[in-house]
GROMACS .gro file of C-alpha atoms in nm:
model
  178
    1UNK     CA    1   7.154   2.056   3.687
    2UNK     CA    2   7.055   1.996   4.045
    3UNK     CA    3   6.870   2.265   4.235
    4UNK     CA    4   7.080   2.422   4.508
    5UNK     CA    5   6.794   2.616   4.677
    6UNK     CA    6   6.730   2.565   5.046
    7UNK     CA    7   6.402   2.469   5.199
    8UNK     CA    8   6.280   2.632   5.518
    9UNK     CA    9   6.258   2.410   5.819
   10UNK     CA   10   5.921   2.385   6.001
   11UNK     CA   11   6.064   2.593   6.289
   12UNK     CA   12   6.170   2.870   6.051
   13UNK     CA   13   5.825   2.870   5.888
   14UNK     CA   14   5.662   2.916   6.232
   15UNK     CA   15   5.908   3.193   6.318
   16UNK     CA   16   5.830   3.380   5.995
   17UNK     CA   17   5.455   3.333   6.048
   18UNK     CA   18   5.471   3.478   6.400
   19UNK     CA   19   5.680   3.770   6.274
   20UNK     CA   20   5.424   3.840   6.002
   21UNK     CA   21   5.140   3.843   6.258
   22UNK     CA   22   5.336   4.080   6.485
   23UNK     CA   23   5.409   4.320   6.198
   24UNK     CA   24   5.043   4.324   6.091
   25UNK     CA   25   4.932   4.382   6.454
   26UNK     CA   26   5.179   4.668   6.489
   27UNK     CA   27   5.056   4.830   6.168
   28UNK     CA   28   4.690   4.800   6.274
   29UNK     CA   29   4.767   4.957   6.613
   30UNK     CA   30   4.967   5.234   6.447
   31UNK     CA   31   4.681   5.317   6.211
   32UNK     CA   32   4.432   5.314   6.502
   33UNK     CA   33   4.655   5.545   6.707
   34UNK     CA   34   4.691   5.790   6.420
   35UNK     CA   35   4.321   5.782   6.333
   36UNK     CA   36   4.193   5.822   6.691
   37UNK     CA   37   4.483   6.017   6.841
   38UNK     CA   38   4.284   6.314   6.977
   39UNK     CA   39   4.066   6.124   7.225
   40UNK     CA   40   4.350   5.973   7.422
   41UNK     CA   41   4.565   6.287   7.446
   42UNK     CA   42   4.367   6.417   7.746
   43UNK     CA   43   4.418   6.099   7.951
   44UNK     CA   44   4.686   6.095   8.218
   45UNK     CA   45   5.004   5.919   8.123
   46UNK     CA   46   5.200   5.711   8.377
   47UNK     CA   47   5.439   6.007   8.413
   48UNK     CA   48   5.147   6.224   8.534
   49UNK     CA   49   5.068   5.996   8.830
   50UNK     CA   50   5.204   6.139   9.156
   51UNK     CA   51   5.456   5.922   9.339
   52UNK     CA   52   5.224   5.916   9.642
   53UNK     CA   53   4.956   5.742   9.437
   54UNK     CA   54   5.176   5.457   9.316
   55UNK     CA   55   5.027   5.129   9.434
   56UNK     CA   56   4.694   5.285   9.529
   57UNK     CA   57   4.381   5.189   9.342
   58UNK     CA   58   4.140   5.473   9.290
   59UNK     CA   59   3.783   5.413   9.189
   60UNK     CA   60   3.604   5.643   8.950
   61UNK     CA   61   3.406   5.899   9.152
   62UNK     CA   62   3.029   5.890   9.143
   63UNK     CA   63   2.950   6.228   8.988
   64UNK     CA   64   2.637   6.267   9.203
   65UNK     CA   65   2.829   6.218   9.526
   66UNK     CA   66   3.161   6.380   9.427
   67UNK     CA   67   3.037   6.731   9.511
   68UNK     CA   68   2.885   6.650   9.851
   69UNK     CA   69   3.086   6.766  10.156
   70UNK     CA   70   3.217   6.484  10.376
   71UNK     CA   71   3.330   6.482  10.738
   72UNK     CA   72   3.509   6.187  10.891
   73UNK     CA   73   3.731   6.077  11.176
   74UNK     CA   74   3.994   5.806  11.178
   75UNK     CA   75   3.911   5.503  11.394
   76UNK     CA   76   4.149   5.628  11.666
   77UNK     CA   77   3.934   5.941  11.700
   78UNK     CA   78   4.251   6.154  11.706
   79UNK     CA   79   4.226   6.297  11.352
   80UNK     CA   80   3.914   6.455  11.201
   81UNK     CA   81   3.877   6.589  10.846
   82UNK     CA   82   3.625   6.789  10.648
   83UNK     CA   83   3.626   6.768  10.268
   84UNK     CA   84   3.451   6.986  10.012
   85UNK     CA   85   3.503   7.047   9.641
   86UNK     CA   86   3.730   7.335   9.753
   87UNK     CA   87   3.971   7.120   9.956
   88UNK     CA   88   4.035   6.909  10.263
   89UNK     CA   89   4.093   7.038  10.617
   90UNK     CA   90   4.209   6.811  10.899
   91UNK     CA   91   4.269   6.867  11.270
   92UNK     CA   92   4.439   6.655  11.531
   93UNK     CA   93   4.331   6.630  11.895
   94UNK     CA   94   4.662   6.505  12.034
   95UNK     CA   95   4.981   6.568  11.839
   96UNK     CA   96   5.328   6.450  11.934
   97UNK     CA   97   5.493   6.728  11.731
   98UNK     CA   98   5.534   7.102  11.781
   99UNK     CA   99   5.278   7.320  11.601
  100UNK     CA  100   5.404   7.513  11.299
  101UNK     CA  101   5.164   7.804  11.363
  102UNK     CA  102   5.127   8.018  11.675
  103UNK     CA  103   4.757   7.989  11.755
  104UNK     CA  104   4.593   8.168  12.047
  105UNK     CA  105   4.256   8.182  12.218
  106UNK     CA  106   3.976   7.989  12.051
  107UNK     CA  107   4.194   7.886  11.756
  108UNK     CA  108   4.400   7.576  11.689
  109UNK     CA  109   4.619   7.471  11.401
  110UNK     CA  110   4.449   7.292  11.112
  111UNK     CA  111   4.602   7.132  10.804
  112UNK     CA  112   4.463   7.226  10.463
  113UNK     CA  113   4.508   7.125  10.100
  114UNK     CA  114   4.317   7.332   9.845
  115UNK     CA  115   4.361   7.485   9.500
  116UNK     CA  116   4.633   7.719   9.630
  117UNK     CA  117   4.838   7.433   9.783
  118UNK     CA  118   4.907   7.317  10.137
  119UNK     CA  119   4.884   7.535  10.447
  120UNK     CA  120   4.859   7.495  10.822
  121UNK     CA  121   4.677   7.804  10.953
  122UNK     CA  122   4.501   7.872  11.280
  123UNK     CA  123   4.123   7.829  11.277
  124UNK     CA  124   3.834   7.803  11.518
  125UNK     CA  125   3.853   7.486  11.726
  126UNK     CA  126   3.622   7.233  11.563
  127UNK     CA  127   3.339   7.068  11.756
  128UNK     CA  128   3.474   6.722  11.844
  129UNK     CA  129   3.146   6.581  11.973
  130UNK     CA  130   3.039   6.246  11.833
  131UNK     CA  131   2.739   6.405  11.659
  132UNK     CA  132   2.953   6.642  11.454
  133UNK     CA  133   3.257   6.422  11.397
  134UNK     CA  134   3.117   6.264  11.081
  135UNK     CA  135   3.153   5.905  10.984
  136UNK     CA  136   3.445   5.685  11.080
  137UNK     CA  137   3.676   5.627  10.783
  138UNK     CA  138   3.811   5.276  10.835
  139UNK     CA  139   4.185   5.222  10.796
  140UNK     CA  140   4.271   5.156  10.432
  141UNK     CA  141   3.962   5.341  10.308
  142UNK     CA  142   3.957   5.634  10.067
  143UNK     CA  143   3.724   5.934  10.057
  144UNK     CA  144   3.707   6.155   9.747
  145UNK     CA  145   3.528   6.487   9.701
  146UNK     CA  146   3.582   6.687   9.385
  147UNK     CA  147   3.951   6.668   9.300
  148UNK     CA  148   4.061   6.591   9.656
  149UNK     CA  149   4.134   6.248   9.802
  150UNK     CA  150   4.200   6.147  10.163
  151UNK     CA  151   4.325   5.800  10.258
  152UNK     CA  152   4.296   5.660  10.611
  153UNK     CA  153   4.579   5.444  10.746
  154UNK     CA  154   4.682   5.307  11.084
  155UNK     CA  155   4.958   5.567  11.091
  156UNK     CA  156   4.749   5.872  10.996
  157UNK     CA  157   4.571   6.032  10.703
  158UNK     CA  158   4.702   6.144  10.365
  159UNK     CA  159   4.508   6.412  10.174
  160UNK     CA  160   4.605   6.521   9.823
  161UNK     CA  161   4.465   6.727   9.538
  162UNK     CA  162   4.456   6.634   9.170
  163UNK     CA  163   4.815   6.752   9.125
  164UNK     CA  164   4.937   6.505   9.389
  165UNK     CA  165   5.034   6.786   9.628
  166UNK     CA  166   4.899   6.750   9.979
  167UNK     CA  167   4.994   6.637  10.326
  168UNK     CA  168   5.033   6.342  10.557
  169UNK     CA  169   4.911   6.393  10.914
  170UNK     CA  170   4.980   6.153  11.199
  171UNK     CA  171   5.017   6.171  11.575
  172UNK     CA  172   5.394   6.202  11.527
  173UNK     CA  173   5.424   6.443  11.230
  174UNK     CA  174   5.280   6.672  10.967
  175UNK     CA  175   5.455   6.623  10.632
  176UNK     CA  176   5.386   6.829  10.322
  177UNK     CA  177   5.374   6.630   9.996
  178UNK     CA  178   5.505   6.849   9.713
   0.00000   0.00000   0.00000
């Protein structure tokens, strides 16, 4: 009697070999995920990243410097910000939009993001002299203090907290980021 069995072609042998490697890799990764599952649960998933941060690269903060207050101005000199571990506060010298707060006397409107969210209260007019203005934050640069991040751009500054909530301030508008 002649054997009627079929032999596997070289292509089929390669295909089955690759499949076997993929299955073994999957099983190893599955075992590793189950065995070490607790450590990764605290990391942010892609769904936790705020839409405003998409496309932005954020460096890990230097823990020694992350708590130090920072003051800066944008290169235009029109927007100045102060950052602490409690939040970020920015003011604008010349705005092309109507204020959202009725400030009088020695006060002007400032724009704040802190643990309680975003606000735009009246506050004492900041000293805008060159000595107190802080460093110049070049366009495209990022400053981070505590859980707050401000990004300088040619069209203004964006300051957000860890939750992604914050604001965008430019000569033409103040926009709250939910």
